[in-house]
Short mmCIF file of C-alpha atoms in Angstrom, two decimals:
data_model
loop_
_atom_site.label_atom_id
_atom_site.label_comp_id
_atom_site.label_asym_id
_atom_site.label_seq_id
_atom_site.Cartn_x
_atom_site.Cartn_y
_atom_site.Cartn_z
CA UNK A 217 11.17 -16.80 -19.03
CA UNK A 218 14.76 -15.45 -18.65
CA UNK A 219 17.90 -17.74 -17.99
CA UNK A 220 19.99 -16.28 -15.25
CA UNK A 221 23.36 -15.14 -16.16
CA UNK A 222 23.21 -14.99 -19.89
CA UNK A 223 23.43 -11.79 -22.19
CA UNK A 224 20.16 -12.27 -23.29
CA UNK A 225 18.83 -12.55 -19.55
CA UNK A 226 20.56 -9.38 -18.50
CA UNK A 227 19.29 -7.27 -21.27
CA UNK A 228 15.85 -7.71 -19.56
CA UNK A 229 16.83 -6.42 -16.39
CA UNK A 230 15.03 -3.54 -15.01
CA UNK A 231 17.23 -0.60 -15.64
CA UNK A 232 16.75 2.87 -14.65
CA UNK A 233 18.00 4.68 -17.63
CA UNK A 234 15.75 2.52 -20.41
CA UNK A 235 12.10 3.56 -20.45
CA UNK A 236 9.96 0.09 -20.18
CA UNK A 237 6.52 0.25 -19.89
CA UNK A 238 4.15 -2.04 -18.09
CA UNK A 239 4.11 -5.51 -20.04
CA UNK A 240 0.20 -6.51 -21.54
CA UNK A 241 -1.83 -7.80 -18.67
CA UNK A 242 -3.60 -11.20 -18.70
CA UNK A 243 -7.49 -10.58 -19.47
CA UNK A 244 -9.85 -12.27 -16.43
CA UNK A 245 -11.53 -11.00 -13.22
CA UNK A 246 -9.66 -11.58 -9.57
CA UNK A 247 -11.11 -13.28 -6.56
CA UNK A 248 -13.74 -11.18 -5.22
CA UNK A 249 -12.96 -7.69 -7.03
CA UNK A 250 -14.42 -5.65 -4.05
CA UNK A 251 -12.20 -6.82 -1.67
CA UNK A 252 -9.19 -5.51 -4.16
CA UNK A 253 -10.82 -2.32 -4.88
CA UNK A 254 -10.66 -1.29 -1.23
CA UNK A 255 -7.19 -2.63 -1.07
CA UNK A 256 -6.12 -0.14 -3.67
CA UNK A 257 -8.06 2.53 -2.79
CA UNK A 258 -6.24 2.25 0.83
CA UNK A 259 -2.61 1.65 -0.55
CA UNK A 260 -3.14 4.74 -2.89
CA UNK A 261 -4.30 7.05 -0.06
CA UNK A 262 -1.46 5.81 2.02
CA UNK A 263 1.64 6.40 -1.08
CA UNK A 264 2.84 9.85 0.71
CA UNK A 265 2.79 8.56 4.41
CA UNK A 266 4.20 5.62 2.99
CA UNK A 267 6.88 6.74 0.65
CA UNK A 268 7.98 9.43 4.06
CA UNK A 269 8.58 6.44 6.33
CA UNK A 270 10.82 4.52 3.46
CA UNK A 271 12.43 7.84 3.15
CA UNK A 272 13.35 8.16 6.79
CA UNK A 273 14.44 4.90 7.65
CA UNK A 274 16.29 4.62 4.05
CA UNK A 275 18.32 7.93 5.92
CA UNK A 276 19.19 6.33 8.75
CA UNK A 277 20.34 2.56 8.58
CA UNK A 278 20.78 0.61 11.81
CA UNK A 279 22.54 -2.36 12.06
CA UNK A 280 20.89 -6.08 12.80
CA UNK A 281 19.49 -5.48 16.69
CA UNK A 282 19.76 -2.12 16.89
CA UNK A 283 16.90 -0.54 14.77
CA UNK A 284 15.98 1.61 17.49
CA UNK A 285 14.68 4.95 15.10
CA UNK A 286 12.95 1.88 13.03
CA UNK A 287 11.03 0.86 16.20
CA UNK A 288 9.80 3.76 16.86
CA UNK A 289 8.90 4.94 13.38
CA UNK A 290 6.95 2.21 12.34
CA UNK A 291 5.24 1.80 15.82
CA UNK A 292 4.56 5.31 16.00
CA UNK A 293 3.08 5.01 12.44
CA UNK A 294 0.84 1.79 13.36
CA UNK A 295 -1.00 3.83 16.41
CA UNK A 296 -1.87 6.59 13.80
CA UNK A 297 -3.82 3.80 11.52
CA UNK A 298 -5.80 2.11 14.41
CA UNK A 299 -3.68 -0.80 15.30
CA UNK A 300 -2.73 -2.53 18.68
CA UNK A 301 0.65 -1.70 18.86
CA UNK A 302 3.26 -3.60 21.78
CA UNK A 303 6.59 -2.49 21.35
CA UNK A 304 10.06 -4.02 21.99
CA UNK A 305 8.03 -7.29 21.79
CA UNK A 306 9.70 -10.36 22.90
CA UNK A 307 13.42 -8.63 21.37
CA UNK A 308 14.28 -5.21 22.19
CA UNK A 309 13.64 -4.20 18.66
CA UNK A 310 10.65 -6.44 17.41
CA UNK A 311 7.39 -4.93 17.54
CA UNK A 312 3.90 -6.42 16.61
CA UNK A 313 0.64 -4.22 15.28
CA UNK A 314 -2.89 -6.17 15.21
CA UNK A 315 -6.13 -5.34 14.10
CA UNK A 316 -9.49 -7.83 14.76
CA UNK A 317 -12.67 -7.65 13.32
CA UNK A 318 -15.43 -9.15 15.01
CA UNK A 319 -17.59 -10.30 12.35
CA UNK A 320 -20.95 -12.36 12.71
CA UNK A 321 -18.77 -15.63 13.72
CA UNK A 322 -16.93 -13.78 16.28
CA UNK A 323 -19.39 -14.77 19.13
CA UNK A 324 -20.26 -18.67 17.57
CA UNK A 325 -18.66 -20.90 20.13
CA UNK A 326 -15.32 -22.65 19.57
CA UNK A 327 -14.71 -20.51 16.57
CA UNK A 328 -11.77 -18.32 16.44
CA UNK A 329 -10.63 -15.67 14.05
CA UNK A 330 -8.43 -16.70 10.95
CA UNK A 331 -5.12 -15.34 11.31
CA UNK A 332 -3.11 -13.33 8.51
CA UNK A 333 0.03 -12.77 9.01
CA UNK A 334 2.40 -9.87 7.78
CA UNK A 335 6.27 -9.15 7.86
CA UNK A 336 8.45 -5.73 8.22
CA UNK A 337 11.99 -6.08 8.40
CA UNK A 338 13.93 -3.06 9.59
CA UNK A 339 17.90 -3.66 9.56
CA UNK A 340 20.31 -2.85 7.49
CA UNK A 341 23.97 -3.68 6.02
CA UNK A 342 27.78 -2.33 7.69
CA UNK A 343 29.07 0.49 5.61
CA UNK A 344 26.14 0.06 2.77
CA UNK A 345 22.95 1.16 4.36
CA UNK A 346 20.19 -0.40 2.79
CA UNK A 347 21.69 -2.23 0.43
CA UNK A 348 19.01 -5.12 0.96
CA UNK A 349 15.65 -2.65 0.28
CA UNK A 350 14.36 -3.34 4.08
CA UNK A 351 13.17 0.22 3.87
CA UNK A 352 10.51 -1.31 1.18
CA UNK A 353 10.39 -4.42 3.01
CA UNK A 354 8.78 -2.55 6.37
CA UNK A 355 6.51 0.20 4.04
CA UNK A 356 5.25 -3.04 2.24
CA UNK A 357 4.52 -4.98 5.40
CA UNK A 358 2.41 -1.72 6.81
CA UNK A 359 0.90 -1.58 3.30
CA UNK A 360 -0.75 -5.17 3.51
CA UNK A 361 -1.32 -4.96 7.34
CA UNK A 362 -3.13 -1.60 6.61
CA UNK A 363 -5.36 -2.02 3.35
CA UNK A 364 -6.16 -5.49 5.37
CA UNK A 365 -7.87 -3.75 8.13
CA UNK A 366 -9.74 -1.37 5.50
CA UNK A 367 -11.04 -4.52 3.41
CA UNK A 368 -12.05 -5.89 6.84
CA UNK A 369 -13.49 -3.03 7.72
CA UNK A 370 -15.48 -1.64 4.83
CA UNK A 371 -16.67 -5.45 4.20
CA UNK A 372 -17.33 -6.36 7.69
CA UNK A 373 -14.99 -9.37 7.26
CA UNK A 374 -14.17 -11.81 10.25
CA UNK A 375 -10.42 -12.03 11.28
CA UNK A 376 -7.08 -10.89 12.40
CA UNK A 377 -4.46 -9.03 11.18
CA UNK A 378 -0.79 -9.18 12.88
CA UNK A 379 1.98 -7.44 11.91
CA UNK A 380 5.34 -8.03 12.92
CA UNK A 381 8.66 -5.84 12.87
CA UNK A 382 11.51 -8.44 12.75
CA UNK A 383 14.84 -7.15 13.50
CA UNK A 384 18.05 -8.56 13.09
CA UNK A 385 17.54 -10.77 9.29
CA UNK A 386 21.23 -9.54 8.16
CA UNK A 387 22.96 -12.87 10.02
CA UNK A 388 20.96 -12.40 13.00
CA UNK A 389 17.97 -14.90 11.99
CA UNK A 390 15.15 -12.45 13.93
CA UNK A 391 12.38 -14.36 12.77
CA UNK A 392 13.98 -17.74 14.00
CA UNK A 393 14.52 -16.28 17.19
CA UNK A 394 10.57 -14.87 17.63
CA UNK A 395 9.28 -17.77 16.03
CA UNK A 396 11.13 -19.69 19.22
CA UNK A 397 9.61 -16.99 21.35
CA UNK A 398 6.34 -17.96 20.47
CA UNK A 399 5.75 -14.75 18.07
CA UNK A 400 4.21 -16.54 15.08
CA UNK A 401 1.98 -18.66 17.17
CA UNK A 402 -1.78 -19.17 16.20
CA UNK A 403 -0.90 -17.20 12.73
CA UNK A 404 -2.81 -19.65 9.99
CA UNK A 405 -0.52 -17.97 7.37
CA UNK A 406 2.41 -15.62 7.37
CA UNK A 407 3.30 -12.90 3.95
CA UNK A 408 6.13 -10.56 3.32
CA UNK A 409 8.17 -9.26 0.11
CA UNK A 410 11.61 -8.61 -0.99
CA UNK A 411 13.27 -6.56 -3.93
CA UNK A 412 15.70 -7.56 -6.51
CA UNK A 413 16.55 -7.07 -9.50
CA UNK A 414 14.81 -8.74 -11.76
CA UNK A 415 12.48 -8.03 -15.45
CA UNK A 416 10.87 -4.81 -15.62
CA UNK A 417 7.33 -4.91 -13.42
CA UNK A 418 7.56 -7.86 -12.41
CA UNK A 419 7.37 -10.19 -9.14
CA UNK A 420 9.58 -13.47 -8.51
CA UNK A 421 8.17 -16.80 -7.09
CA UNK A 422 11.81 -18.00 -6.90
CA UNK A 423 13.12 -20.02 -3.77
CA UNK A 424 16.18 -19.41 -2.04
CA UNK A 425 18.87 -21.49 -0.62
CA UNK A 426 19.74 -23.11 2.89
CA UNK A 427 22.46 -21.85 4.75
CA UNK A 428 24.43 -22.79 7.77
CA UNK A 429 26.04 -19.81 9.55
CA UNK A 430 29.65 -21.06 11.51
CA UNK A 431 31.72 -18.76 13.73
CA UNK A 432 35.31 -20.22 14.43
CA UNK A 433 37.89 -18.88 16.71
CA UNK A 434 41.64 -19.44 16.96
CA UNK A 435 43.52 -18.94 19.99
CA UNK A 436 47.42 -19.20 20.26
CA UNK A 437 49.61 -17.48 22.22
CA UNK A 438 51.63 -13.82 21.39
CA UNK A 439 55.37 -13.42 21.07
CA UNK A 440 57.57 -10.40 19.42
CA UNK A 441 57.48 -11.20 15.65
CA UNK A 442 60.81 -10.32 15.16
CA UNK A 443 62.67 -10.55 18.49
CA UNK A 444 61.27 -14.51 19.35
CA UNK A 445 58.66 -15.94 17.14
CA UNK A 446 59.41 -19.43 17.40
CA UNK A 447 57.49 -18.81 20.78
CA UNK A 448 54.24 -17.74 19.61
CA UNK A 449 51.35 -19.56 17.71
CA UNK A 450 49.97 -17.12 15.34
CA UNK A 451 46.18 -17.45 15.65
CA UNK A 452 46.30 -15.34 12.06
CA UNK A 453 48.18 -17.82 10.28
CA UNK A 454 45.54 -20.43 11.21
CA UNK A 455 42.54 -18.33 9.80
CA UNK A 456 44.77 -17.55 6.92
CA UNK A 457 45.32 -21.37 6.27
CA UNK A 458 41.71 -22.12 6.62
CA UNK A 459 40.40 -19.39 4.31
CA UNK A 460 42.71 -21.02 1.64
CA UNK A 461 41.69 -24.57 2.39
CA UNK A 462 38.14 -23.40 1.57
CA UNK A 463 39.44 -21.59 -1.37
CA UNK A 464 40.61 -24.70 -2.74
CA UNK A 465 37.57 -27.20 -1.90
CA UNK A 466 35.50 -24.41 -3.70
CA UNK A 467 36.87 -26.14 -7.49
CA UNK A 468 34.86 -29.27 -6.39
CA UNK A 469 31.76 -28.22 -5.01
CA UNK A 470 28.51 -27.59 -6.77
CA UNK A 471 28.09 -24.56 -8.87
CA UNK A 472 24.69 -24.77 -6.88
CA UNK A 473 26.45 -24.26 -4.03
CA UNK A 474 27.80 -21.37 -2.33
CA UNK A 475 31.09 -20.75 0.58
CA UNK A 476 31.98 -17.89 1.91
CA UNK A 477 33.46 -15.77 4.68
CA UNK A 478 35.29 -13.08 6.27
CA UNK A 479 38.08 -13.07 9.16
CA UNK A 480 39.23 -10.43 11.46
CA UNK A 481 41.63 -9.86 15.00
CA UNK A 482 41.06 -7.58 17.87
CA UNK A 483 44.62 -5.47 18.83
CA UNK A 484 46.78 -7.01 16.07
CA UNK A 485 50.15 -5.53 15.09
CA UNK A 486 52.32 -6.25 12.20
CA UNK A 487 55.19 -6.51 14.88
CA UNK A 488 53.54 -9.33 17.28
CA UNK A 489 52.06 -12.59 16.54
CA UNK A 490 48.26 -12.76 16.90
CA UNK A 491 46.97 -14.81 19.81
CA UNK A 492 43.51 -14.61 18.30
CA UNK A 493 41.27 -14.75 15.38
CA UNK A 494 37.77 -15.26 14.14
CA UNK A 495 36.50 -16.45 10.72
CA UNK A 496 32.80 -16.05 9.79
CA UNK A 497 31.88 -18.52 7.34
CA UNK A 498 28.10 -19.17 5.04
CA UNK A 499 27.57 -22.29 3.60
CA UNK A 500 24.55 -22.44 1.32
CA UNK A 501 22.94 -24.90 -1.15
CA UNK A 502 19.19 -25.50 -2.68
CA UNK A 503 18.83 -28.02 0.46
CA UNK A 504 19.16 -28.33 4.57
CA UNK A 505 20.41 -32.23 3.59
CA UNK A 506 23.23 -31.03 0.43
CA UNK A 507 24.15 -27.54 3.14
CA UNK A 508 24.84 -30.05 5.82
CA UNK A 509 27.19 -32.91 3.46
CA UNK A 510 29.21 -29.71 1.87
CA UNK A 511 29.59 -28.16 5.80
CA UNK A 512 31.14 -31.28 6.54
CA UNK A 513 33.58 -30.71 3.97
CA UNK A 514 34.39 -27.37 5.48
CA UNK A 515 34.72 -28.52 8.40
CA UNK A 516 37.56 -29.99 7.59
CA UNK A 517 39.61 -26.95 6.36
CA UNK A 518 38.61 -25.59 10.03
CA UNK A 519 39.57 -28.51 11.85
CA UNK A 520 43.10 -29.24 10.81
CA UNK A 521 44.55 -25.44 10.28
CA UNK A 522 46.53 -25.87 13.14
CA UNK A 523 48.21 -29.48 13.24
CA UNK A 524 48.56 -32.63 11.45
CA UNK A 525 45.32 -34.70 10.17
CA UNK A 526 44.00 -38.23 12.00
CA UNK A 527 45.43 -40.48 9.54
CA UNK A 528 41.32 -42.04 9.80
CA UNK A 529 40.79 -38.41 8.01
CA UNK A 530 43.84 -38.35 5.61
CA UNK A 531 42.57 -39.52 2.33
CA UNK A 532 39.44 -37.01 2.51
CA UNK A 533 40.68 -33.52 3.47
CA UNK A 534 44.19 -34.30 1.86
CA UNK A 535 43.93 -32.33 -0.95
CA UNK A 536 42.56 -29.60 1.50
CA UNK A 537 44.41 -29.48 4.23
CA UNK A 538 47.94 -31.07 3.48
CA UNK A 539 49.36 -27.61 3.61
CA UNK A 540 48.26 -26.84 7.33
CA UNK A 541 49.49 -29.20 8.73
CA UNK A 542 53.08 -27.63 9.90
CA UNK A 543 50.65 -24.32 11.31
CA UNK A 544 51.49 -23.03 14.94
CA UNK A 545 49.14 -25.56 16.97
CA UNK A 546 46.46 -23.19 17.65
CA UNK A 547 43.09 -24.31 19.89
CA UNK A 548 40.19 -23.72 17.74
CA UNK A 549 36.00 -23.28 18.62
CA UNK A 550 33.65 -23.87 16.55
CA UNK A 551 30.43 -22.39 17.19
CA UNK A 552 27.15 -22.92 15.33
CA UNK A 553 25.28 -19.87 15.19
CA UNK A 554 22.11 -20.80 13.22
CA UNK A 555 20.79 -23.04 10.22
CA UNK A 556 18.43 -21.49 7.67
CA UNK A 557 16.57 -23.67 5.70
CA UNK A 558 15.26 -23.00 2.32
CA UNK A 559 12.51 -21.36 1.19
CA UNK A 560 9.94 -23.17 -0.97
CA UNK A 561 7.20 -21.10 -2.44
CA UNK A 562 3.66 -22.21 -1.08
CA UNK A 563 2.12 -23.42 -4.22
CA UNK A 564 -1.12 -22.56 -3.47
CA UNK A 565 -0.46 -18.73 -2.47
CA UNK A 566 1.92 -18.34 -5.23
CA UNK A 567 -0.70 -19.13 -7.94
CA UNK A 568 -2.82 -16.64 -6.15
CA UNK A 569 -0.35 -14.08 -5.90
CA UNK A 570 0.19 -14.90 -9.64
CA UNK A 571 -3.43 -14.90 -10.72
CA UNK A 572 -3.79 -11.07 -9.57
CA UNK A 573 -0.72 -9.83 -10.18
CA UNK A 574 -0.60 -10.54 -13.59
CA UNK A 575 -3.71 -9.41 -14.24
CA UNK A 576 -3.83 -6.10 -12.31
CA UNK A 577 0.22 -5.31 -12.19
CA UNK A 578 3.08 -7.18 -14.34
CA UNK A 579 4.65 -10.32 -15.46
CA UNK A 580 5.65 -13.38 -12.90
CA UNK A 581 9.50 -14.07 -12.95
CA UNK A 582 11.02 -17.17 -11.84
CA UNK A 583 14.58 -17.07 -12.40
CA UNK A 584 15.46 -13.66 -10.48
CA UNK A 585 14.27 -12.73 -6.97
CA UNK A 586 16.23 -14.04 -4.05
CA UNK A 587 17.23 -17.49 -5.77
CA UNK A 588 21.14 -16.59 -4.72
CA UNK A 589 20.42 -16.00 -1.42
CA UNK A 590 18.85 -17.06 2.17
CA UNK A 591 16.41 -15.75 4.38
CA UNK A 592 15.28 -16.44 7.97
CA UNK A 593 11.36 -16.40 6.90
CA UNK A 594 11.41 -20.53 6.03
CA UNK A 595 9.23 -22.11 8.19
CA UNK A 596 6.12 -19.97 7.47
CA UNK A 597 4.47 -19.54 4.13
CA UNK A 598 5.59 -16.97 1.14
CA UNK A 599 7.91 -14.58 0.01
CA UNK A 600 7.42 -12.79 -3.35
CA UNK A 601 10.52 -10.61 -4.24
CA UNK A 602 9.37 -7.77 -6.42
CA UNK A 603 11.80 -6.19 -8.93
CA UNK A 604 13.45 -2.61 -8.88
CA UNK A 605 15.12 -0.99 -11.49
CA UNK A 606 19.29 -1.48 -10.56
CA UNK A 607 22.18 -0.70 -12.47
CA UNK A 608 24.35 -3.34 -13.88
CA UNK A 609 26.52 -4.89 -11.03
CA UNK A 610 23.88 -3.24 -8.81
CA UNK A 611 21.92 -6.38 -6.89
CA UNK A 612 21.35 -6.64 -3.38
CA UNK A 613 24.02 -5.88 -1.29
CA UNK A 614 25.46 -3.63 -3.24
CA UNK A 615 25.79 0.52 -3.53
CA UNK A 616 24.09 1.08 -6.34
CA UNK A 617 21.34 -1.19 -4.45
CA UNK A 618 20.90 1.27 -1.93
CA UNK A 619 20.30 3.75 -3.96
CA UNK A 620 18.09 1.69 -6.44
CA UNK A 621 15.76 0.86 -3.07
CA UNK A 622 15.29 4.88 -2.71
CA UNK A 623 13.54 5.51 -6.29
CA UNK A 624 10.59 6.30 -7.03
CA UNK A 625 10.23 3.16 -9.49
CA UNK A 626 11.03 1.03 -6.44
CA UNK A 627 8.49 2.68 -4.76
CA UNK A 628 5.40 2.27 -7.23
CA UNK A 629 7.20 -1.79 -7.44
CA UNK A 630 6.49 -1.97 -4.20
CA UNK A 631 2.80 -0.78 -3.83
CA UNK A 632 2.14 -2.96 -6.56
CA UNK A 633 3.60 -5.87 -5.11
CA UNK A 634 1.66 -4.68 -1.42
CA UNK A 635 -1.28 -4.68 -3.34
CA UNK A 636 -1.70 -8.23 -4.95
CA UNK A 637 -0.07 -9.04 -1.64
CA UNK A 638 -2.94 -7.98 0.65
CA UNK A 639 -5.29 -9.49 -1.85
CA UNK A 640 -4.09 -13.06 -1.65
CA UNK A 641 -3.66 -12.12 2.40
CA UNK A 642 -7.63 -11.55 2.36
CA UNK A 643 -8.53 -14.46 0.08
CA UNK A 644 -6.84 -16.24 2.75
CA UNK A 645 -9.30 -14.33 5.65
CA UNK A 646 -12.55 -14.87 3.56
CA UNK A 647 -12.05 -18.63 1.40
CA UNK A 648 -12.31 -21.39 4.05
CA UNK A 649 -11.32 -24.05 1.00
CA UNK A 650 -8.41 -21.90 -0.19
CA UNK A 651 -7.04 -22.22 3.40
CA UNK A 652 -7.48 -25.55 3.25
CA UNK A 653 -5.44 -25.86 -0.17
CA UNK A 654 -2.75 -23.56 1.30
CA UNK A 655 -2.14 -25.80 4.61
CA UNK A 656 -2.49 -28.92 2.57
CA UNK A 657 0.46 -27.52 0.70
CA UNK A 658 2.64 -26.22 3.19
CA UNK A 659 2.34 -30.03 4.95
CA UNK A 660 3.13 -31.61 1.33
CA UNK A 661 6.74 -29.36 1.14
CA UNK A 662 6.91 -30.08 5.21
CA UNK A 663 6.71 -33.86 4.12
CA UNK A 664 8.95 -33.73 0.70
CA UNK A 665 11.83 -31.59 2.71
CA UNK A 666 11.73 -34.56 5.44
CA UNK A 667 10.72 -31.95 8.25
#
């Protein structure tokens, strides 16, 4: 097991320049080894079509909401493999793909068909692309949705496949918003991927952290900057101040913990004070309860930019906002654009997703993946970040990311992960008791998180 952030641990990374071979596989036989022979056969015959639709929507990044080429791609692409396809369900950009097989329960009263389902995300980053691998993200999700309707088919298994596109992850929480909509209804379990960096062929079972997304705005009032300040409030010195404050609580928060943010103006000139500002602001940690005591804290640096504190507040956000106290008296919004909670592996689909992979594919990770970061898929089931080969300095969100997401290691990372992926995604279709063991344990995290 590798310990993140050490020089040991980085030396294992996945790099593109090092040749690393496959590590030895664990010796044993997989659930039901027909199923997973169709599965690969499928995935295999699909690599080109596959690979091509990464490839195009890898060229041409769109933004969170406005995957329009994506849409059309990967809906256009789900017709051609037999699939129900609605588009521009429920959001303009979200699509969903299903596939049912009437088996011999299909017409037994009260019954209904199990449920799998799978995840494509589409958007990408400003200025970076794909910088987050959603390219592999979507070709993965078609992957599993596609060698699912094979097994089904060649097997004549009961169920239902149901593939979503989910726009909008980059700070637009898509899935949160469908899952309001009503999209995940009725689904008994829900699957996706993710890539990171990570050990060579290998696939994370990591969690990731909670995070609360906050907008503020600052309004004051313009004047000449040189001619008559004293009759302005500068909106930018109050998101200036409150960037700082943060700056500062950062020394005593949690190394577990993570703040951060951006700020920005609309018509600002170095010759006029600002009568507006915004200020963007993440705050994550391993938990909803410890993201929601350290966004208190931050709060605070927010709240008392612009004035003088409460003395009932005085002896808690001193240290923090002494400073800001003489700012320009600006009004300030705060609005709360969405809470993410964290992700906890399912524990029975991760040993699943463990069992095959490392006996058909690579080594299991749990240090790497997403741990760093947040996602909007948290109130589903399981997300299994496989690893690509990245430069150093290169993880997600980065450059060198996108370009690590276009290779053709990524690729073959990705099929593998698809792979093991639609496996557990069948066992889940075809093992009434292994349902049962994967519910049981989603309401035992449910339970332990306080939900």
């Amino acid at each position: 097991m590798t310990t993140t952030g050490t020089a040991g641990a980085l030396s294992q990374l996945w790099r593109p320049d090092k040749d690393q071979s496959r590590p030895p596989l664990l010796q044993g036989e997989v659930y039901r080894p027909d199923i997973l022979a169709v599965i690969e056969r499928t995935i295999d015959a699909l690599r080109p079509a596959l690979r091509t639709l990464s490839d195009k929507i890898h060229a041409r990044p769109e933004l969170r909401f406005e995957e329009h080429y994506a849409h059309d791609e990967y809906t256009d692409f789900m017709e051609t493999q037999g699939f129900v396809v609605r588009r521009h369900y429920l959001l303009d950009t979200a699509w969903i793909a299903t596939y049912t097989h009437h088996g011999p329960k299909a017409n037994v009263k009260g019954t209904r068909p199990v449920m799998l389902g799978v995840n494509s995300e589409m958007d990408a980053l400003p200025g970076i692309g794909h910088a987050c691998g959603h390219n592999l993200i979507g070709i993965a999700g078609v992957a599993v949705a596609c060698a699912a309707k094979a097994a089904m088919e060649t097997l004549g298994i009961d169920g239902k496949v149901v593939l979503l596109g989910t726009p909008g992850e980059e700070g637009g929480s898509g899935k949160v918003r469908l899952l309001e909509k009503g999209a995940y209804e009725g689904l008994d379990v829900c699957l996706m991927c993710h890539p990171a960096p990570g050990p060579p062929h290998a696939a994370s079972l990591s969690s990731s952290l909670a995070v609360l997304q906050r907008q503020v705005d600052y309004t004051g009032h313009t004047a000449h900057a040189g001619l008559s300040p004293w009759e302005g409030q500068n909106a930018l010195d109050a998101a200036v101040l409150a960037y700082t404050n943060v700056g500062l609580l950062r020394q005593q928060i949690k190394p577990t913990h993570r703040v951060h943010g951006v700020f920005g103006g609309q018509d600002w000139a170095p010759n006029s004070l600002c009568d507006q500002s915004c200020i963007r602001w993440y705050v994550r940690a391993p938990t909803t309860k410890e993201v929601f005591g350290t966004a208190a804290r931050v709060k605070g640096c927010f709240e008392y930019a612009n004035g003088p504190l409460p003395e009932s507040r005085l002896m808690e956000d001193l240290s923090f906002v002494r400073a800001a106290a003489t700012a320009s008296g600006c009004t300030m919004n705060i609005s709360y654009e969405t809470l993410r909670n964290e992700l906890v592996q399912n524990k029975a689909l991760g040993e699943e997703f463990a069992d095959v992979f490392r006996k058909r594919y690579g080594e299991i990770d749990y240090e790497w993946g997403i741990a760093g970061a947040s996602t909007d898929f948290v109130r589903f089931a399981s997300r299994f970040p496989s690893t690509v080969p990245t430069v150093p300095g290169g993880g997600n969100h980065t450059r060198d990311f996108t370009c690590a997401v276009s290779t053709d290691a990524a690729h073959e990372a990705c099929y593998d992960v698809s792979k093991a992926l639609a496996h557990v995604g069948m066992r889940v279709l075809t093992d009434a008791a292994f349902l049962t063991r994967v519910k049981a344990a989603f309401e035992a995290d449910k339970k332990k998180r306080g939900d």
